[in-house]
Tab-separated table of C-alpha atoms in Angstrom:
chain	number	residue	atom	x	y	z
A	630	UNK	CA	-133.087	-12.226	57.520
A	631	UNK	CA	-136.182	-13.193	59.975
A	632	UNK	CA	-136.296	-12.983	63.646
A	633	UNK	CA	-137.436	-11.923	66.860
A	634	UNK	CA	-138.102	-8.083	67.860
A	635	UNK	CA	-135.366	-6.053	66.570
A	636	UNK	CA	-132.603	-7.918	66.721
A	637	UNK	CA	-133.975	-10.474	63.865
A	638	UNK	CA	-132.062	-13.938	62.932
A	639	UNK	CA	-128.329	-13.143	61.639
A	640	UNK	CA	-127.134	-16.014	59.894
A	641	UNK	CA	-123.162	-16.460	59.675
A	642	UNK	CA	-121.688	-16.437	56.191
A	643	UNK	CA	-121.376	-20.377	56.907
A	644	UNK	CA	-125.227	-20.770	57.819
A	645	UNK	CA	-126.872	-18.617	55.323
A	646	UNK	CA	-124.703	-20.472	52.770
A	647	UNK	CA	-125.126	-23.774	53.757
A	648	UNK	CA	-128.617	-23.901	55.588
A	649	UNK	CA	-130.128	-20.625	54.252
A	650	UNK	CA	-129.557	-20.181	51.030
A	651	UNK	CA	-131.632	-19.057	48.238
A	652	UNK	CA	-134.621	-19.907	50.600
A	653	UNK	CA	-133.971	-16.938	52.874
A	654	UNK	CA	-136.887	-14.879	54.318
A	655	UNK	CA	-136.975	-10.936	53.356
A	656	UNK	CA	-138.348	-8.958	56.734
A	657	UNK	CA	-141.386	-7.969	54.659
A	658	UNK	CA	-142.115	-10.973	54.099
A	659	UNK	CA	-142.590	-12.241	57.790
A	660	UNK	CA	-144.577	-8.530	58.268
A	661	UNK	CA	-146.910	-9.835	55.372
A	662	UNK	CA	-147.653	-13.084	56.802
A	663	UNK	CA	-148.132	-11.677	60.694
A	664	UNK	CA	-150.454	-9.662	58.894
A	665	UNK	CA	-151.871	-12.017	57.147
A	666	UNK	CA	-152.052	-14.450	60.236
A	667	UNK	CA	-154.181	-11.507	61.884
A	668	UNK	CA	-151.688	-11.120	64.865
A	669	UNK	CA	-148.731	-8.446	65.101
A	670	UNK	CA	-146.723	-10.738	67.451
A	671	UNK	CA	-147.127	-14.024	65.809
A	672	UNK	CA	-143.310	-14.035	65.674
A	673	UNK	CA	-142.292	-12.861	69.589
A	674	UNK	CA	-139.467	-14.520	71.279
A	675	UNK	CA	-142.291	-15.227	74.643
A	676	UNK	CA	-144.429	-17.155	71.584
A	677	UNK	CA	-142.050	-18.913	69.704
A	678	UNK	CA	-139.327	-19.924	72.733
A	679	UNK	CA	-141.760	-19.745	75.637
A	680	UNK	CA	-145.122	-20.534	74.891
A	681	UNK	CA	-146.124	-22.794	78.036
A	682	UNK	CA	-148.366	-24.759	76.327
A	683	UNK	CA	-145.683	-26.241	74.031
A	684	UNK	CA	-143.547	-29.427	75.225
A	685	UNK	CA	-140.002	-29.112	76.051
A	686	UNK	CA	-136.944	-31.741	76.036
A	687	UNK	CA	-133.784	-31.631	76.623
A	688	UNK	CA	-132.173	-29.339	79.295
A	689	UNK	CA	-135.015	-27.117	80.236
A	690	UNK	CA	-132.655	-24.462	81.586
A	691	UNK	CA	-129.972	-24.481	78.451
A	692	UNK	CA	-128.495	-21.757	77.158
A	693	UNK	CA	-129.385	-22.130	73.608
A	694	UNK	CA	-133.083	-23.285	72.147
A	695	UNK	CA	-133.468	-25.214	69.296
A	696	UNK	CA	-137.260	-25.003	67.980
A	697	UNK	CA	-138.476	-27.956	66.014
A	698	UNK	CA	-141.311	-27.978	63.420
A	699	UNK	CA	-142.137	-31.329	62.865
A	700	UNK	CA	-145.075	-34.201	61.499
A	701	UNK	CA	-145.249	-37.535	62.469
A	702	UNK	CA	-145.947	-39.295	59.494
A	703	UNK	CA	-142.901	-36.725	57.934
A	704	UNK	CA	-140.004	-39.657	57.185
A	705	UNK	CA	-137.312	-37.020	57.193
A	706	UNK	CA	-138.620	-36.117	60.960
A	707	UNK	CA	-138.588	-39.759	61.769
A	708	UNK	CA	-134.696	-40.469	60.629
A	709	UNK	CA	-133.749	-37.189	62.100
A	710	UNK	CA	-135.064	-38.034	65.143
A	711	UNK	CA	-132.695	-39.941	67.059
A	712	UNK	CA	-129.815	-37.763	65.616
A	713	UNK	CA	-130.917	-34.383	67.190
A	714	UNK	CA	-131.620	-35.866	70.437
A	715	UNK	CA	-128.205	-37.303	71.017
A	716	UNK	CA	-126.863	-34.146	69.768
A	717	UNK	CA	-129.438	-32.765	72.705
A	718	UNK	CA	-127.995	-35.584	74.748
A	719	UNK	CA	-124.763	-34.773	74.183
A	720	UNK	CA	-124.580	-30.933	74.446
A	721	UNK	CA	-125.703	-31.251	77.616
A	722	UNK	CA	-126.992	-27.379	77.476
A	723	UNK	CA	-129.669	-27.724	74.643
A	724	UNK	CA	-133.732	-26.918	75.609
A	725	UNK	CA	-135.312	-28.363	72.773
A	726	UNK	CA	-139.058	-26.850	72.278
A	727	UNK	CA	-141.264	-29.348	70.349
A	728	UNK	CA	-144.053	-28.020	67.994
A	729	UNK	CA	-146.539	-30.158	66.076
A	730	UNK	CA	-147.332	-28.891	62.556
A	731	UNK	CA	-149.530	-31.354	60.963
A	732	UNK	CA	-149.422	-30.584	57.329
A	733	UNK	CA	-148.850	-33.818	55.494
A	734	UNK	CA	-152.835	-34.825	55.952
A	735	UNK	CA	-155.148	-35.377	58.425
A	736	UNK	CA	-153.920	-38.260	59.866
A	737	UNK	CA	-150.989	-36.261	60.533
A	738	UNK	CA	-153.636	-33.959	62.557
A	739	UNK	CA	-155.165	-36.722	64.782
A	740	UNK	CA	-151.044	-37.588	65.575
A	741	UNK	CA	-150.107	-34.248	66.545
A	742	UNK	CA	-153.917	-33.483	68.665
A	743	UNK	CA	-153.596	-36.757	70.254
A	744	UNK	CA	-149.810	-36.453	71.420
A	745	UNK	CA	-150.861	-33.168	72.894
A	746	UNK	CA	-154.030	-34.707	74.268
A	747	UNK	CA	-151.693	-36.664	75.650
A	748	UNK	CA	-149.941	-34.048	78.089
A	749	UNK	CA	-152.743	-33.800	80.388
A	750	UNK	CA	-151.531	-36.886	81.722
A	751	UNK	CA	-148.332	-36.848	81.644
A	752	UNK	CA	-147.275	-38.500	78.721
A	753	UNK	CA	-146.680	-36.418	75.542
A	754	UNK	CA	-142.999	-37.802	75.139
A	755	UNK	CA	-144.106	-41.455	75.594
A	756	UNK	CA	-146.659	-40.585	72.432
A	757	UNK	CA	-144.368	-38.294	70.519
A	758	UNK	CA	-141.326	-41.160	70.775
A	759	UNK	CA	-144.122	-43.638	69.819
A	760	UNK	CA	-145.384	-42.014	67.103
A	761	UNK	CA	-142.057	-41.026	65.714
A	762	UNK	CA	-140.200	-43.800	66.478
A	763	UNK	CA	-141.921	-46.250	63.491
A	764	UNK	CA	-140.781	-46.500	59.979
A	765	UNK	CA	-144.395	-46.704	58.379
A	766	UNK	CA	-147.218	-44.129	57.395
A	767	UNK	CA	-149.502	-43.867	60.341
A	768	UNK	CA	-153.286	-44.928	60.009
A	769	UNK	CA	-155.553	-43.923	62.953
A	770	UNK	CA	-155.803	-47.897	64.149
A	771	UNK	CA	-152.038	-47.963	64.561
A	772	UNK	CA	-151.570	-44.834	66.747
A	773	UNK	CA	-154.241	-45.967	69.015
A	774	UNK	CA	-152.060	-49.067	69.081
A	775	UNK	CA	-149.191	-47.062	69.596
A	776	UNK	CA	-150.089	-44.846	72.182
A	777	UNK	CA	-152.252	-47.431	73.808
A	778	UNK	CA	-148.219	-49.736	74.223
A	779	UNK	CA	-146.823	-46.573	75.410
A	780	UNK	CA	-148.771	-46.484	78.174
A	781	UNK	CA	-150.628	-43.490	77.421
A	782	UNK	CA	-154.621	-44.160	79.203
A	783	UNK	CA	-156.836	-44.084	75.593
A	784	UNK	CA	-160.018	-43.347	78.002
A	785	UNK	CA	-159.006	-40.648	79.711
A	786	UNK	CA	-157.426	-39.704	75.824
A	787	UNK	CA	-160.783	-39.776	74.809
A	788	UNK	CA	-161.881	-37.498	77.290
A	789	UNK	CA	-159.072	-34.976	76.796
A	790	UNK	CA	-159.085	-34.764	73.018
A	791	UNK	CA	-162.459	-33.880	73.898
A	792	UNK	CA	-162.422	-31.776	77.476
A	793	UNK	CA	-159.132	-29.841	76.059
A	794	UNK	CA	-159.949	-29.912	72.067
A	795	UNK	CA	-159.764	-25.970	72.196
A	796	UNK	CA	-156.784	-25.858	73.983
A	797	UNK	CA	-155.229	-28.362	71.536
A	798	UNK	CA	-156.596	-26.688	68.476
A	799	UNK	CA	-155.070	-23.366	69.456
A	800	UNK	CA	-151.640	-25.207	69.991
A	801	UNK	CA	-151.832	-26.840	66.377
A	802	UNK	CA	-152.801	-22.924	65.132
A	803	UNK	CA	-149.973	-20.590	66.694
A	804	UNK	CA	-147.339	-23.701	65.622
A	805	UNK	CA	-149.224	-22.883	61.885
A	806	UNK	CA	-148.861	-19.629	62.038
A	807	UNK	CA	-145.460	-19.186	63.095
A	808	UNK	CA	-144.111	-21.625	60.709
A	809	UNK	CA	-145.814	-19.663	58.486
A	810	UNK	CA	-144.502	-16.421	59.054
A	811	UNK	CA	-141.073	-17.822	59.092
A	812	UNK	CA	-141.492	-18.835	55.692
A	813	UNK	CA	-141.075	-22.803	56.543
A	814	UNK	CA	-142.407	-24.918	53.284
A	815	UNK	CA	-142.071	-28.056	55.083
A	816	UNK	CA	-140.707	-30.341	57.937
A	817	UNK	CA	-138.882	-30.678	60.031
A	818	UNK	CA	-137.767	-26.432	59.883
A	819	UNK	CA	-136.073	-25.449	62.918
A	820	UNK	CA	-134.927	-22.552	64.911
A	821	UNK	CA	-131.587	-22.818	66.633
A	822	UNK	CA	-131.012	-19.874	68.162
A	823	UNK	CA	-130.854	-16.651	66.498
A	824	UNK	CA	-130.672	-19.001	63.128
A	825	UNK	CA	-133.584	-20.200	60.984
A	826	UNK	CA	-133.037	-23.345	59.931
A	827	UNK	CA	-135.716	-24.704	56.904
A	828	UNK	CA	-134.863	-28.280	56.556
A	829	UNK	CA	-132.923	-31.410	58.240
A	830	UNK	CA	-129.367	-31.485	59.554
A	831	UNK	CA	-126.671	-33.986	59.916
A	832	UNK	CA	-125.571	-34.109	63.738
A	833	UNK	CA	-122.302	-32.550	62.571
A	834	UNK	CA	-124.063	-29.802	61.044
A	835	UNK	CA	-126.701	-29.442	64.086
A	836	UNK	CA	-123.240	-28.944	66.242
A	837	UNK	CA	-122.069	-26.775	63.992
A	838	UNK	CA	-124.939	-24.155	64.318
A	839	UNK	CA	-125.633	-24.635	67.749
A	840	UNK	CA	-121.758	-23.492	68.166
A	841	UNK	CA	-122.684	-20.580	65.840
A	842	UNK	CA	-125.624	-19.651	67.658
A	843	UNK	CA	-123.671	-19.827	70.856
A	844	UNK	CA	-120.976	-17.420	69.638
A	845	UNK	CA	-123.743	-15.037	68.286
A	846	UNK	CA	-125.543	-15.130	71.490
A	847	UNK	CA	-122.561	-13.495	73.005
A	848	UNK	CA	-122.343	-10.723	70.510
């Protein structure tokens, strides 16, 4: 099992079967990789649930936290997409934390810096539902295009990809890490909860665990 502080991710029979599996994470092996990460708190509930820098949808005061890993040129991201938000939608009590992990190449990198470029003006979840939202590989040309029909100002873009780039980078670097150290292999990985989560969901099955989490929140 994996987790937060002391109290760690307890999957139900139901989850560790189903979402878990054989891919489970041993404790020592989320020690090795905080280690290896250089940082003994890579995995804190402030870092992974809280981190202020990170955008946030859903119901920003819910009782349960689902924590997405995701790439926008991942397909299974893309068709998952409008799934988990009307699941979001329709719990009513879901805060959905939204971290970039850019690992399918480095177009996938100027996606997830330019979305969170994008938050210094407002408009991270006009580029992220851009960005997401389209059914072919990205090429730089088309998220300019993109963004730019969003409504996102390129210029001042241009200026914050450059004015913030350390703040962005460091973003894009804890989101590494902690996927990372949760042993996530690829996207979207989620946390829901108390339960990791390493791969996509059917809304049926995302209702499912956020009702488990719910009931193990309580415990």
């Amino acid at each position: 099992m994996t987790g937060f502080g002391k109290s760690g991710l307890a999957p139900t029979r139901r989850a560790a079967l189903t979402l878990i599996g054989a891919g489970a994470l041993a404790v020592g092996g989320i020690v090795r990789a905080r280690a290896a990460a250089g940082d003994d708190e890579v995995l804190t509930e402030a870092k992974v649930l809280r981190d202020p820098d990170t955008p946030v949808a859903g119901n920003p005061d819910g009782n349960i936290t689902i924590v997405e890993w995701s790439d926008y040129n991942c397909p299974y991201c893309r068709k998952l997409e409008p799934e988990l938000r009307q699941v979001v939608q329709d719990d009513g009590k879901v805060r959905l934390v939204m971290k970039d992990w850019p690992i399918l190449g480095p177009v996938s990198v100027t996606a997830a810096r330019s979305a969170l470029a994008a938050k210094f003006q407002g408009k991270y979840h006009q580029a992220h539902d851009a960005m997401i939202g389209v059914s072919s590989r990205l090429t730089e040309p088309r998220i300019n295009e993109l963004l730019a029909a969003a409504g996102v100002d390129m210029d001042r873009l241009k200026r914050d990809l450059t004015g913030h780039a350390k703040d962005v980078d460091a973003i894009l670097k804890r989101n590494n890490e902690q996927a990372e150290a949760f042993g996530f292999h690829g996207t979207p990985s989620f946390i829901v909860g108390k339960y990791r989560v390493p791969g996509a969901l059917s809304m049926a099955e995302f209702e499912q665990v956020i009702a488990d989490a719910r009931k193990a929140k309580m415990n």
